[in-house]
Amino acid sequence: MSLVQERRIGHFYEAARLGSVRAAADYLNVAPSAVSRQITQLEHELGTLLLERHRRGVKPTEAGERVLQYYRQRLAQQEVLLESLQSLKGLQSGSLILSIGEGFIEGLAGPLSQFSTRYPGIEIKVNVCGTNEVIRQVVEDEAHLGLVFNPTGDPRIRAHASQQQPVCAVVSPEHPLVSTATSATPLLTLEALSAYPLALPEVSFGIRQILTLAEHQAGVMLRPTLTCNAIAMLKQFALHGGVTLLPEFVVNEEVNAGGLCRISLEGDLFASPHVRLISRLGRQLSVAANRLLILLLQDMSAFSHSRSS
């Protein structure tokens, strides 16, 4: 494609990414009419409609999605080239974007600190969001790497690592359920949980989706006392006498420090979830992204094969 078409595709890309021509114009600091004109000319040159216009914005057509895929790959290849040239100078500059679920925050501190010490010229941006949004950012090349808990299968992503991380009940050491778990039947049932105040993440979280399936299988419906979208709040609820459900790796530090206890739940659905380190399938990772990937796998407890006590 010609340089002119590349510029026009850039205008089209921003309109599709931001969902409207006006938003793209604001981002590019040009008039909306200029963005519309560039997209119309691109559609004329390619002989196909690229955007569907609606009252609430724009949406790419099937042909538009293919052009977007080409453009994302072009940008990724360009980035790899530039960063490979930088690597010849010792990774003195560049940037990385990491998209993660909230549960990975604490485990990231060590690896990111090590990376920044080794490569102080590389800027790292971390986006904290839900599983579906992590996958979207990775697939659309808005993030180089993603950390997700129990994602649904998506043929567009590549898993560089996958580690089983069961969901468990989390309580304070003084909670009555702790003595129950040390008895002859150490696995908690959903019926046992229903007798205590329970805090759960919102339904958009993978934990709730797992719980919904388990409730259906067991014929039990749990009614949470507290629902929120912050894992920190769920931990605090457990610290102050309540019960919550979280993946094991999320509470490693608190359990090792003696502040919280985790109790295994009955049922294969709670034992089978995995955490994954992902990138877009077919994307060639830069030197910097590969080195960060290695550090994450080496140092994050989420990918440890042995359970911390």
PDB file of C-alpha atoms in Angstrom:
ATOM      1  CA  MET A   1       0.000   0.000   0.000  1.00  0.00           C
ATOM      2  CA  SER A   2       1.090   3.561  -0.653  1.00  0.00           C
ATOM      3  CA  LEU A   3       2.113   5.979   2.078  1.00  0.00           C
ATOM      4  CA  VAL A   4      -1.098   7.953   1.438  1.00  0.00           C
ATOM      5  CA  GLN A   5      -3.190   4.843   2.029  1.00  0.00           C
ATOM      6  CA  GLU A   6      -1.230   4.089   5.201  1.00  0.00           C
ATOM      7  CA  ARG A   7      -2.149   7.519   6.567  1.00  0.00           C
ATOM      8  CA  ARG A   8      -5.788   6.981   5.624  1.00  0.00           C
ATOM      9  CA  ILE A   9      -5.787   3.580   7.271  1.00  0.00           C
ATOM     10  CA  GLY A  10      -4.428   5.296  10.379  1.00  0.00           C
ATOM     11  CA  HIS A  11      -7.480   7.585  10.439  1.00  0.00           C
ATOM     12  CA  PHE A  12      -9.773   4.599   9.894  1.00  0.00           C
ATOM     13  CA  TYR A  13      -7.996   2.650  12.639  1.00  0.00           C
ATOM     14  CA  GLU A  14      -8.508   5.401  15.219  1.00  0.00           C
ATOM     15  CA  ALA A  15     -12.196   5.805  14.302  1.00  0.00           C
ATOM     16  CA  ALA A  16     -12.762   2.061  14.682  1.00  0.00           C
ATOM     17  CA  ARG A  17     -10.729   1.869  17.889  1.00  0.00           C
ATOM     18  CA  LEU A  18     -12.443   4.824  19.561  1.00  0.00           C
ATOM     19  CA  GLY A  19     -15.909   4.086  18.192  1.00  0.00           C
ATOM     20  CA  SER A  20     -16.608   7.408  16.503  1.00  0.00           C
ATOM     21  CA  VAL A  21     -15.234   9.791  13.897  1.00  0.00           C
ATOM     22  CA  ARG A  22     -15.373  12.712  16.334  1.00  0.00           C
ATOM     23  CA  ALA A  23     -13.351  10.847  18.955  1.00  0.00           C
ATOM     24  CA  ALA A  24     -10.770   9.950  16.308  1.00  0.00           C
ATOM     25  CA  ALA A  25     -10.596  13.589  15.205  1.00  0.00           C
ATOM     26  CA  ASP A  26     -10.039  14.729  18.793  1.00  0.00           C
ATOM     27  CA  TYR A  27      -7.312  12.126  19.259  1.00  0.00           C
ATOM     28  CA  LEU A  28      -5.590  13.060  15.974  1.00  0.00           C
ATOM     29  CA  ASN A  29      -6.143  16.793  16.576  1.00  0.00           C
ATOM     30  CA  VAL A  30      -7.861  17.319  13.219  1.00  0.00           C
ATOM     31  CA  ALA A  31     -11.376  18.246  12.106  1.00  0.00           C
ATOM     32  CA  PRO A  32     -14.003  15.451  12.014  1.00  0.00           C
ATOM     33  CA  SER A  33     -14.595  16.228   8.338  1.00  0.00           C
ATOM     34  CA  ALA A  34     -10.935  15.470   7.615  1.00  0.00           C
ATOM     35  CA  VAL A  35     -11.222  12.029   9.236  1.00  0.00           C
ATOM     36  CA  SER A  36     -14.452  11.288   7.356  1.00  0.00           C
ATOM     37  CA  ARG A  37     -12.888  12.374   4.087  1.00  0.00           C
ATOM     38  CA  GLN A  38      -9.819  10.161   4.574  1.00  0.00           C
ATOM     39  CA  ILE A  39     -12.005   7.124   5.400  1.00  0.00           C
ATOM     40  CA  THR A  40     -14.306   7.741   2.435  1.00  0.00           C
ATOM     41  CA  GLN A  41     -11.326   8.019   0.089  1.00  0.00           C
ATOM     42  CA  LEU A  42      -9.845   4.821   1.513  1.00  0.00           C
ATOM     43  CA  GLU A  43     -13.139   2.989   0.971  1.00  0.00           C
ATOM     44  CA  HIS A  44     -13.225   4.272  -2.625  1.00  0.00           C
ATOM     45  CA  GLU A  45      -9.622   3.163  -3.267  1.00  0.00           C
ATOM     46  CA  LEU A  46     -10.205  -0.297  -1.807  1.00  0.00           C
ATOM     47  CA  GLY A  47     -13.618  -0.634  -3.407  1.00  0.00           C
ATOM     48  CA  THR A  48     -15.413  -1.730  -0.241  1.00  0.00           C
ATOM     49  CA  LEU A  49     -17.278  -0.336   2.760  1.00  0.00           C
ATOM     50  CA  LEU A  50     -15.095  -0.311   5.875  1.00  0.00           C
ATOM     51  CA  LEU A  51     -17.316   1.329   8.495  1.00  0.00           C
ATOM     52  CA  GLU A  52     -20.966   1.020   9.407  1.00  0.00           C
ATOM     53  CA  ARG A  53     -22.257   4.362  10.665  1.00  0.00           C
ATOM     54  CA  HIS A  54     -24.809   4.379  13.484  1.00  0.00           C
ATOM     55  CA  ARG A  55     -26.304   7.089  15.658  1.00  0.00           C
ATOM     56  CA  ARG A  56     -24.042   6.051  18.517  1.00  0.00           C
ATOM     57  CA  GLY A  57     -20.872   5.846  16.459  1.00  0.00           C
ATOM     58  CA  VAL A  58     -19.160   3.594  13.942  1.00  0.00           C
ATOM     59  CA  LYS A  59     -18.393  -0.116  13.721  1.00  0.00           C
ATOM     60  CA  PRO A  60     -16.023  -1.850  11.270  1.00  0.00           C
ATOM     61  CA  THR A  61     -17.526  -4.122   8.624  1.00  0.00           C
ATOM     62  CA  GLU A  62     -16.075  -7.571   7.927  1.00  0.00           C
ATOM     63  CA  ALA A  63     -13.833  -5.990   5.311  1.00  0.00           C
ATOM     64  CA  GLY A  64     -12.936  -3.290   7.805  1.00  0.00           C
ATOM     65  CA  GLU A  65     -11.885  -5.908  10.358  1.00  0.00           C
ATOM     66  CA  ARG A  66      -9.467  -7.371   7.815  1.00  0.00           C
ATOM     67  CA  VAL A  67      -7.946  -3.964   7.155  1.00  0.00           C
ATOM     68  CA  LEU A  68      -7.631  -3.424  10.906  1.00  0.00           C
ATOM     69  CA  GLN A  69      -5.919  -6.793  11.275  1.00  0.00           C
ATOM     70  CA  TYR A  70      -3.442  -5.835   8.540  1.00  0.00           C
ATOM     71  CA  TYR A  71      -2.754  -2.471  10.188  1.00  0.00           C
ATOM     72  CA  ARG A  72      -2.236  -3.956  13.651  1.00  0.00           C
ATOM     73  CA  GLN A  73       0.203  -6.497  12.244  1.00  0.00           C
ATOM     74  CA  ARG A  74       1.999  -3.714  10.375  1.00  0.00           C
ATOM     75  CA  LEU A  75       2.324  -1.655  13.567  1.00  0.00           C
ATOM     76  CA  ALA A  76       3.517  -4.694  15.532  1.00  0.00           C
ATOM     77  CA  GLN A  77       6.137  -5.538  12.903  1.00  0.00           C
ATOM     78  CA  GLN A  78       7.321  -1.948  12.864  1.00  0.00           C
ATOM     79  CA  GLU A  79       7.600  -1.976  16.650  1.00  0.00           C
ATOM     80  CA  VAL A  80       9.610  -5.212  16.601  1.00  0.00           C
ATOM     81  CA  LEU A  81      11.996  -3.738  14.030  1.00  0.00           C
ATOM     82  CA  LEU A  82      12.547  -0.544  16.006  1.00  0.00           C
ATOM     83  CA  GLU A  83      13.015  -2.395  19.296  1.00  0.00           C
ATOM     84  CA  SER A  84      15.382  -4.899  17.725  1.00  0.00           C
ATOM     85  CA  LEU A  85      17.507  -1.975  16.577  1.00  0.00           C
ATOM     86  CA  GLN A  86      17.356  -0.564  20.093  1.00  0.00           C
ATOM     87  CA  SER A  87      18.412  -3.932  21.498  1.00  0.00           C
ATOM     88  CA  LEU A  88      21.691  -3.557  19.638  1.00  0.00           C
ATOM     89  CA  LYS A  89      22.289  -0.593  21.931  1.00  0.00           C
ATOM     90  CA  GLY A  90      21.345  -2.537  25.063  1.00  0.00           C
ATOM     91  CA  LEU A  91      17.584  -1.811  25.298  1.00  0.00           C
ATOM     92  CA  GLN A  92      18.189   1.839  26.117  1.00  0.00           C
ATOM     93  CA  SER A  93      14.661   2.975  25.210  1.00  0.00           C
ATOM     94  CA  GLY A  94      11.224   1.693  24.318  1.00  0.00           C
ATOM     95  CA  SER A  95       7.922   0.871  25.972  1.00  0.00           C
ATOM     96  CA  LEU A  96       5.855  -2.134  27.040  1.00  0.00           C
ATOM     97  CA  ILE A  97       2.160  -2.435  27.886  1.00  0.00           C
ATOM     98  CA  LEU A  98       0.970  -5.169  30.223  1.00  0.00           C
ATOM     99  CA  SER A  99      -2.750  -5.835  30.741  1.00  0.00           C
ATOM    100  CA  ILE A 100      -3.654  -7.735  33.924  1.00  0.00           C
ATOM    101  CA  GLY A 101      -6.440  -8.800  36.241  1.00  0.00           C
ATOM    102  CA  GLU A 102      -6.411  -7.188  39.684  1.00  0.00           C
ATOM    103  CA  GLY A 103      -5.358 -10.400  41.415  1.00  0.00           C
ATOM    104  CA  PHE A 104      -1.914 -10.246  39.778  1.00  0.00           C
ATOM    105  CA  ILE A 105      -0.958  -6.826  41.174  1.00  0.00           C
ATOM    106  CA  GLU A 106       0.954  -7.933  44.263  1.00  0.00           C
ATOM    107  CA  GLY A 107       2.881 -10.655  42.433  1.00  0.00           C
ATOM    108  CA  LEU A 108       4.055  -8.185  39.788  1.00  0.00           C
ATOM    109  CA  ALA A 109       5.993  -5.872  42.088  1.00  0.00           C
ATOM    110  CA  GLY A 110       9.139  -8.006  42.210  1.00  0.00           C
ATOM    111  CA  PRO A 111       9.456  -8.860  38.487  1.00  0.00           C
ATOM    112  CA  LEU A 112       8.698  -5.293  37.368  1.00  0.00           C
ATOM    113  CA  SER A 113      11.223  -3.872  39.826  1.00  0.00           C
ATOM    114  CA  GLN A 114      13.887  -6.262  38.551  1.00  0.00           C
ATOM    115  CA  PHE A 115      13.089  -5.433  34.939  1.00  0.00           C
ATOM    116  CA  SER A 116      13.222  -1.684  35.562  1.00  0.00           C
ATOM    117  CA  THR A 117      16.562  -2.050  37.335  1.00  0.00           C
ATOM    118  CA  ARG A 118      18.052  -3.977  34.417  1.00  0.00           C
ATOM    119  CA  TYR A 119      16.470  -1.854  31.674  1.00  0.00           C
ATOM    120  CA  PRO A 120      15.765   1.621  33.113  1.00  0.00           C
ATOM    121  CA  GLY A 121      15.199   3.064  29.643  1.00  0.00           C
ATOM    122  CA  ILE A 122      12.148   0.862  28.974  1.00  0.00           C
ATOM    123  CA  GLU A 123       8.867   2.423  30.073  1.00  0.00           C
ATOM    124  CA  ILE A 124       6.256  -0.050  31.363  1.00  0.00           C
ATOM    125  CA  LYS A 125       2.524   0.687  31.475  1.00  0.00           C
ATOM    126  CA  VAL A 126       0.183  -1.640  33.383  1.00  0.00           C
ATOM    127  CA  ASN A 127      -3.555  -1.701  32.637  1.00  0.00           C
ATOM    128  CA  VAL A 128      -5.715  -3.319  35.349  1.00  0.00           C
ATOM    129  CA  CYS A 129      -9.014  -4.653  34.021  1.00  0.00           C
ATOM    130  CA  GLY A 130     -11.349  -7.642  33.801  1.00  0.00           C
ATOM    131  CA  THR A 131     -10.552 -10.867  31.966  1.00  0.00           C
ATOM    132  CA  ASN A 132     -12.540 -10.031  28.825  1.00  0.00           C
ATOM    133  CA  GLU A 133     -10.915  -6.609  28.574  1.00  0.00           C
ATOM    134  CA  VAL A 134      -7.436  -8.088  29.041  1.00  0.00           C
ATOM    135  CA  ILE A 135      -8.083 -10.450  26.128  1.00  0.00           C
ATOM    136  CA  ARG A 136      -9.466  -7.633  23.962  1.00  0.00           C
ATOM    137  CA  GLN A 137      -6.433  -5.429  24.593  1.00  0.00           C
ATOM    138  CA  VAL A 138      -4.064  -8.275  23.764  1.00  0.00           C
ATOM    139  CA  VAL A 139      -5.966  -9.324  20.623  1.00  0.00           C
ATOM    140  CA  GLU A 140      -6.141  -5.735  19.356  1.00  0.00           C
ATOM    141  CA  ASP A 141      -2.451  -5.101  20.123  1.00  0.00           C
ATOM    142  CA  GLU A 142      -3.203  -2.502  22.778  1.00  0.00           C
ATOM    143  CA  ALA A 143      -1.107  -4.624  25.154  1.00  0.00           C
ATOM    144  CA  HIS A 144       1.979  -6.718  24.453  1.00  0.00           C
ATOM    145  CA  LEU A 145       1.235  -9.280  27.171  1.00  0.00           C
ATOM    146  CA  GLY A 146      -1.740 -10.189  29.336  1.00  0.00           C
ATOM    147  CA  LEU A 147      -2.197 -11.951  32.676  1.00  0.00           C
ATOM    148  CA  VAL A 148      -5.619 -13.571  33.061  1.00  0.00           C
ATOM    149  CA  PHE A 149      -7.423 -15.895  35.443  1.00  0.00           C
ATOM    150  CA  ASN A 150      -9.440 -18.743  33.923  1.00  0.00           C
ATOM    151  CA  PRO A 151     -10.108 -17.133  30.512  1.00  0.00           C
ATOM    152  CA  THR A 152     -12.524 -18.669  28.047  1.00  0.00           C
ATOM    153  CA  GLY A 153     -10.943 -20.220  24.970  1.00  0.00           C
ATOM    154  CA  ASP A 154     -10.087 -17.734  22.243  1.00  0.00           C
ATOM    155  CA  PRO A 155      -8.355 -18.855  19.037  1.00  0.00           C
ATOM    156  CA  ARG A 156      -6.742 -15.431  18.664  1.00  0.00           C
ATOM    157  CA  ILE A 157      -4.547 -15.704  21.759  1.00  0.00           C
ATOM    158  CA  ARG A 158      -1.401 -17.681  22.555  1.00  0.00           C
ATOM    159  CA  ALA A 159      -0.766 -18.956  26.079  1.00  0.00           C
ATOM    160  CA  HIS A 160       2.932 -18.801  26.944  1.00  0.00           C
ATOM    161  CA  ALA A 161       2.240 -20.400  30.323  1.00  0.00           C
ATOM    162  CA  SER A 162      -0.728 -21.952  32.088  1.00  0.00           C
ATOM    163  CA  GLN A 163      -0.752 -22.926  35.746  1.00  0.00           C
ATOM    164  CA  GLN A 164      -3.554 -24.464  37.773  1.00  0.00           C
ATOM    165  CA  GLN A 165      -4.749 -22.103  40.526  1.00  0.00           C
ATOM    166  CA  PRO A 166      -7.752 -23.395  42.491  1.00  0.00           C
ATOM    167  CA  VAL A 167     -10.424 -21.136  43.949  1.00  0.00           C
ATOM    168  CA  CYS A 168     -10.624 -21.456  47.731  1.00  0.00           C
ATOM    169  CA  ALA A 169     -12.538 -20.058  50.668  1.00  0.00           C
ATOM    170  CA  VAL A 170     -10.595 -17.319  52.480  1.00  0.00           C
ATOM    171  CA  VAL A 171     -11.146 -16.529  56.160  1.00  0.00           C
ATOM    172  CA  SER A 172      -9.300 -15.199  59.203  1.00  0.00           C
ATOM    173  CA  PRO A 173      -7.418 -17.742  61.379  1.00  0.00           C
ATOM    174  CA  GLU A 174     -10.073 -17.365  64.121  1.00  0.00           C
ATOM    175  CA  HIS A 175     -13.011 -18.198  61.838  1.00  0.00           C
ATOM    176  CA  PRO A 176     -15.072 -21.301  62.791  1.00  0.00           C
ATOM    177  CA  LEU A 177     -14.569 -22.760  59.314  1.00  0.00           C
ATOM    178  CA  VAL A 178     -10.850 -23.214  60.034  1.00  0.00           C
ATOM    179  CA  SER A 179     -11.538 -25.907  62.648  1.00  0.00           C
ATOM    180  CA  THR A 180     -14.062 -27.516  60.293  1.00  0.00           C
ATOM    181  CA  ALA A 181     -11.409 -27.768  57.588  1.00  0.00           C
ATOM    182  CA  THR A 182      -9.030 -29.626  59.888  1.00  0.00           C
ATOM    183  CA  SER A 183     -11.581 -32.322  60.652  1.00  0.00           C
ATOM    184  CA  ALA A 184     -12.082 -35.619  58.816  1.00  0.00           C
ATOM    185  CA  THR A 185     -13.717 -33.804  55.865  1.00  0.00           C
ATOM    186  CA  PRO A 186     -11.301 -30.986  54.957  1.00  0.00           C
ATOM    187  CA  LEU A 187     -13.132 -29.902  51.781  1.00  0.00           C
ATOM    188  CA  LEU A 188     -15.795 -27.265  52.349  1.00  0.00           C
ATOM    189  CA  THR A 189     -19.179 -27.626  50.711  1.00  0.00           C
ATOM    190  CA  LEU A 190     -21.284 -24.746  49.431  1.00  0.00           C
ATOM    191  CA  GLU A 191     -23.872 -25.623  52.084  1.00  0.00           C
ATOM    192  CA  ALA A 192     -21.261 -24.957  54.776  1.00  0.00           C
ATOM    193  CA  LEU A 193     -20.487 -21.539  53.305  1.00  0.00           C
ATOM    194  CA  SER A 194     -24.135 -20.504  53.281  1.00  0.00           C
ATOM    195  CA  ALA A 195     -24.184 -20.250  57.082  1.00  0.00           C
ATOM    196  CA  TYR A 196     -21.729 -17.309  57.182  1.00  0.00           C
ATOM    197  CA  PRO A 197     -21.566 -13.721  55.847  1.00  0.00           C
ATOM    198  CA  LEU A 198     -20.076 -13.992  52.352  1.00  0.00           C
ATOM    199  CA  ALA A 199     -18.376 -11.424  50.120  1.00  0.00           C
ATOM    200  CA  LEU A 200     -18.085 -12.102  46.394  1.00  0.00           C
ATOM    201  CA  PRO A 201     -16.708 -10.272  43.358  1.00  0.00           C
ATOM    202  CA  GLU A 202     -19.130  -8.955  40.756  1.00  0.00           C
ATOM    203  CA  VAL A 203     -20.663 -11.313  38.208  1.00  0.00           C
ATOM    204  CA  SER A 204     -18.211 -10.156  35.511  1.00  0.00           C
ATOM    205  CA  PHE A 205     -15.364 -11.843  37.420  1.00  0.00           C
ATOM    206  CA  GLY A 206     -14.322 -15.357  36.453  1.00  0.00           C
ATOM    207  CA  ILE A 207     -14.769 -16.480  40.073  1.00  0.00           C
ATOM    208  CA  ARG A 208     -18.493 -15.755  39.935  1.00  0.00           C
ATOM    209  CA  GLN A 209     -18.851 -17.665  36.677  1.00  0.00           C
ATOM    210  CA  ILE A 210     -17.190 -20.691  38.278  1.00  0.00           C
ATOM    211  CA  LEU A 211     -19.393 -20.358  41.355  1.00  0.00           C
ATOM    212  CA  THR A 212     -22.566 -20.134  39.271  1.00  0.00           C
ATOM    213  CA  LEU A 213     -21.770 -23.457  37.601  1.00  0.00           C
ATOM    214  CA  ALA A 214     -20.922 -25.047  40.963  1.00  0.00           C
ATOM    215  CA  GLU A 215     -24.171 -23.772  42.496  1.00  0.00           C
ATOM    216  CA  HIS A 216     -26.120 -25.275  39.620  1.00  0.00           C
ATOM    217  CA  GLN A 217     -24.409 -28.637  40.064  1.00  0.00           C
ATOM    218  CA  ALA A 218     -24.907 -28.674  43.830  1.00  0.00           C
ATOM    219  CA  GLY A 219     -28.434 -27.280  43.789  1.00  0.00           C
ATOM    220  CA  VAL A 220     -27.380 -24.498  46.175  1.00  0.00           C
ATOM    221  CA  MET A 221     -27.764 -20.741  45.803  1.00  0.00           C
ATOM    222  CA  LEU A 222     -25.394 -18.579  47.853  1.00  0.00           C
ATOM    223  CA  ARG A 223     -26.515 -15.058  48.720  1.00  0.00           C
ATOM    224  CA  PRO A 224     -23.555 -12.730  49.285  1.00  0.00           C
ATOM    225  CA  THR A 225     -23.681 -10.137  52.014  1.00  0.00           C
ATOM    226  CA  LEU A 226     -21.246  -7.972  50.062  1.00  0.00           C
ATOM    227  CA  THR A 227     -20.594  -7.707  46.332  1.00  0.00           C
ATOM    228  CA  CYS A 228     -17.782  -5.535  44.969  1.00  0.00           C
ATOM    229  CA  ASN A 229     -15.275  -5.253  42.119  1.00  0.00           C
ATOM    230  CA  ALA A 230     -12.167  -4.822  44.294  1.00  0.00           C
ATOM    231  CA  ILE A 231     -10.158  -7.800  45.533  1.00  0.00           C
ATOM    232  CA  ALA A 232      -8.617  -5.636  48.256  1.00  0.00           C
ATOM    233  CA  MET A 233     -12.090  -5.122  49.736  1.00  0.00           C
ATOM    234  CA  LEU A 234     -12.798  -8.873  49.636  1.00  0.00           C
ATOM    235  CA  LYS A 235      -9.585  -9.543  51.556  1.00  0.00           C
ATOM    236  CA  GLN A 236     -10.479  -6.945  54.171  1.00  0.00           C
ATOM    237  CA  PHE A 237     -13.918  -8.525  54.573  1.00  0.00           C
ATOM    238  CA  ALA A 238     -12.252 -11.868  55.313  1.00  0.00           C
ATOM    239  CA  LEU A 239      -9.718 -10.283  57.688  1.00  0.00           C
ATOM    240  CA  HIS A 240     -12.596  -8.872  59.734  1.00  0.00           C
ATOM    241  CA  GLY A 241     -14.465 -12.138  60.173  1.00  0.00           C
ATOM    242  CA  GLY A 242     -16.273 -12.789  56.901  1.00  0.00           C
ATOM    243  CA  VAL A 243     -15.763 -15.322  54.132  1.00  0.00           C
ATOM    244  CA  THR A 244     -14.771 -14.734  50.528  1.00  0.00           C
ATOM    245  CA  LEU A 245     -13.734 -16.843  47.534  1.00  0.00           C
ATOM    246  CA  LEU A 246     -10.455 -16.122  45.752  1.00  0.00           C
ATOM    247  CA  PRO A 247      -7.796 -17.948  43.718  1.00  0.00           C
ATOM    248  CA  GLU A 248      -5.030 -19.331  45.934  1.00  0.00           C
ATOM    249  CA  PHE A 249      -2.217 -17.199  44.496  1.00  0.00           C
ATOM    250  CA  VAL A 250      -4.092 -13.973  45.297  1.00  0.00           C
ATOM    251  CA  VAL A 251      -3.760 -14.527  49.054  1.00  0.00           C
ATOM    252  CA  ASN A 252      -0.268 -16.075  49.214  1.00  0.00           C
ATOM    253  CA  GLU A 253       1.276 -13.146  51.083  1.00  0.00           C
ATOM    254  CA  GLU A 254      -1.499 -12.901  53.690  1.00  0.00           C
ATOM    255  CA  VAL A 255      -1.551 -16.660  54.256  1.00  0.00           C
ATOM    256  CA  ASN A 256       2.240 -16.851  54.648  1.00  0.00           C
ATOM    257  CA  ALA A 257       2.110 -13.941  57.101  1.00  0.00           C
ATOM    258  CA  GLY A 258      -0.603 -15.671  59.153  1.00  0.00           C
ATOM    259  CA  GLY A 259      -3.264 -13.033  58.539  1.00  0.00           C
ATOM    260  CA  LEU A 260      -5.583 -15.224  56.472  1.00  0.00           C
ATOM    261  CA  CYS A 261      -6.322 -18.887  55.951  1.00  0.00           C
ATOM    262  CA  ARG A 262      -7.443 -20.580  52.752  1.00  0.00           C
ATOM    263  CA  ILE A 263      -9.670 -23.628  52.741  1.00  0.00           C
ATOM    264  CA  SER A 264     -10.140 -25.943  49.765  1.00  0.00           C
ATOM    265  CA  LEU A 265     -13.639 -26.212  48.315  1.00  0.00           C
ATOM    266  CA  GLU A 266     -15.389 -29.397  47.314  1.00  0.00           C
ATOM    267  CA  GLY A 267     -15.831 -29.894  43.566  1.00  0.00           C
ATOM    268  CA  ASP A 268     -13.718 -30.152  40.432  1.00  0.00           C
ATOM    269  CA  LEU A 269     -14.928 -26.748  39.218  1.00  0.00           C
ATOM    270  CA  PHE A 270     -13.054 -25.020  42.052  1.00  0.00           C
ATOM    271  CA  ALA A 271      -9.896 -27.116  41.589  1.00  0.00           C
ATOM    272  CA  SER A 272      -9.508 -26.752  37.810  1.00  0.00           C
ATOM    273  CA  PRO A 273      -9.107 -22.985  37.035  1.00  0.00           C
ATOM    274  CA  HIS A 274      -5.831 -21.799  35.485  1.00  0.00           C
ATOM    275  CA  VAL A 275      -3.893 -18.552  35.209  1.00  0.00           C
ATOM    276  CA  ARG A 276      -2.365 -17.753  31.834  1.00  0.00           C
ATOM    277  CA  LEU A 277       0.271 -15.435  30.438  1.00  0.00           C
ATOM    278  CA  ILE A 278      -0.900 -14.534  26.941  1.00  0.00           C
ATOM    279  CA  SER A 279      -0.092 -12.604  23.782  1.00  0.00           C
ATOM    280  CA  ARG A 280      -1.846 -12.308  20.442  1.00  0.00           C
ATOM    281  CA  LEU A 281      -1.435 -15.424  18.329  1.00  0.00           C
ATOM    282  CA  GLY A 282       0.973 -14.632  15.501  1.00  0.00           C
ATOM    283  CA  ARG A 283       2.445 -11.531  17.122  1.00  0.00           C
ATOM    284  CA  GLN A 284       6.223 -11.494  17.180  1.00  0.00           C
ATOM    285  CA  LEU A 285       7.241 -10.217  20.581  1.00  0.00           C
ATOM    286  CA  SER A 286      10.024  -7.681  20.847  1.00  0.00           C
ATOM    287  CA  VAL A 287      13.251  -8.395  22.704  1.00  0.00           C
ATOM    288  CA  ALA A 288      12.042  -6.350  25.678  1.00  0.00           C
ATOM    289  CA  ALA A 289       8.678  -8.144  25.803  1.00  0.00           C
ATOM    290  CA  ASN A 290      10.386 -11.530  25.695  1.00  0.00           C
ATOM    291  CA  ARG A 291      12.709 -10.620  28.557  1.00  0.00           C
ATOM    292  CA  LEU A 292       9.794  -9.379  30.650  1.00  0.00           C
ATOM    293  CA  LEU A 293       7.903 -12.587  29.852  1.00  0.00           C
ATOM    294  CA  ILE A 294      10.812 -14.668  31.174  1.00  0.00           C
ATOM    295  CA  LEU A 295      10.959 -12.656  34.401  1.00  0.00           C
ATOM    296  CA  LEU A 296       7.215 -13.042  34.970  1.00  0.00           C
ATOM    297  CA  LEU A 297       7.409 -16.801  34.587  1.00  0.00           C
ATOM    298  CA  GLN A 298      10.433 -17.085  36.872  1.00  0.00           C
ATOM    299  CA  ASP A 299       9.319 -14.854  39.715  1.00  0.00           C
ATOM    300  CA  MET A 300       5.516 -14.701  39.906  1.00  0.00           C
ATOM    301  CA  SER A 301       3.933 -16.983  42.498  1.00  0.00           C
ATOM    302  CA  ALA A 302       0.907 -17.390  40.215  1.00  0.00           C
ATOM    303  CA  PHE A 303       3.059 -19.594  37.963  1.00  0.00           C
ATOM    304  CA  SER A 304       4.736 -21.521  40.766  1.00  0.00           C
ATOM    305  CA  HIS A 305       4.197 -25.268  40.560  1.00  0.00           C
ATOM    306  CA  SER A 306       4.340 -25.693  44.311  1.00  0.00           C
ATOM    307  CA  ARG A 307       1.712 -24.368  46.660  1.00  0.00           C
ATOM    308  CA  SER A 308       2.991 -22.000  49.333  1.00  0.00           C
ATOM    309  CA  SER A 309       2.144 -23.071  52.866  1.00  0.00           C
TER     310      SER A 309
END
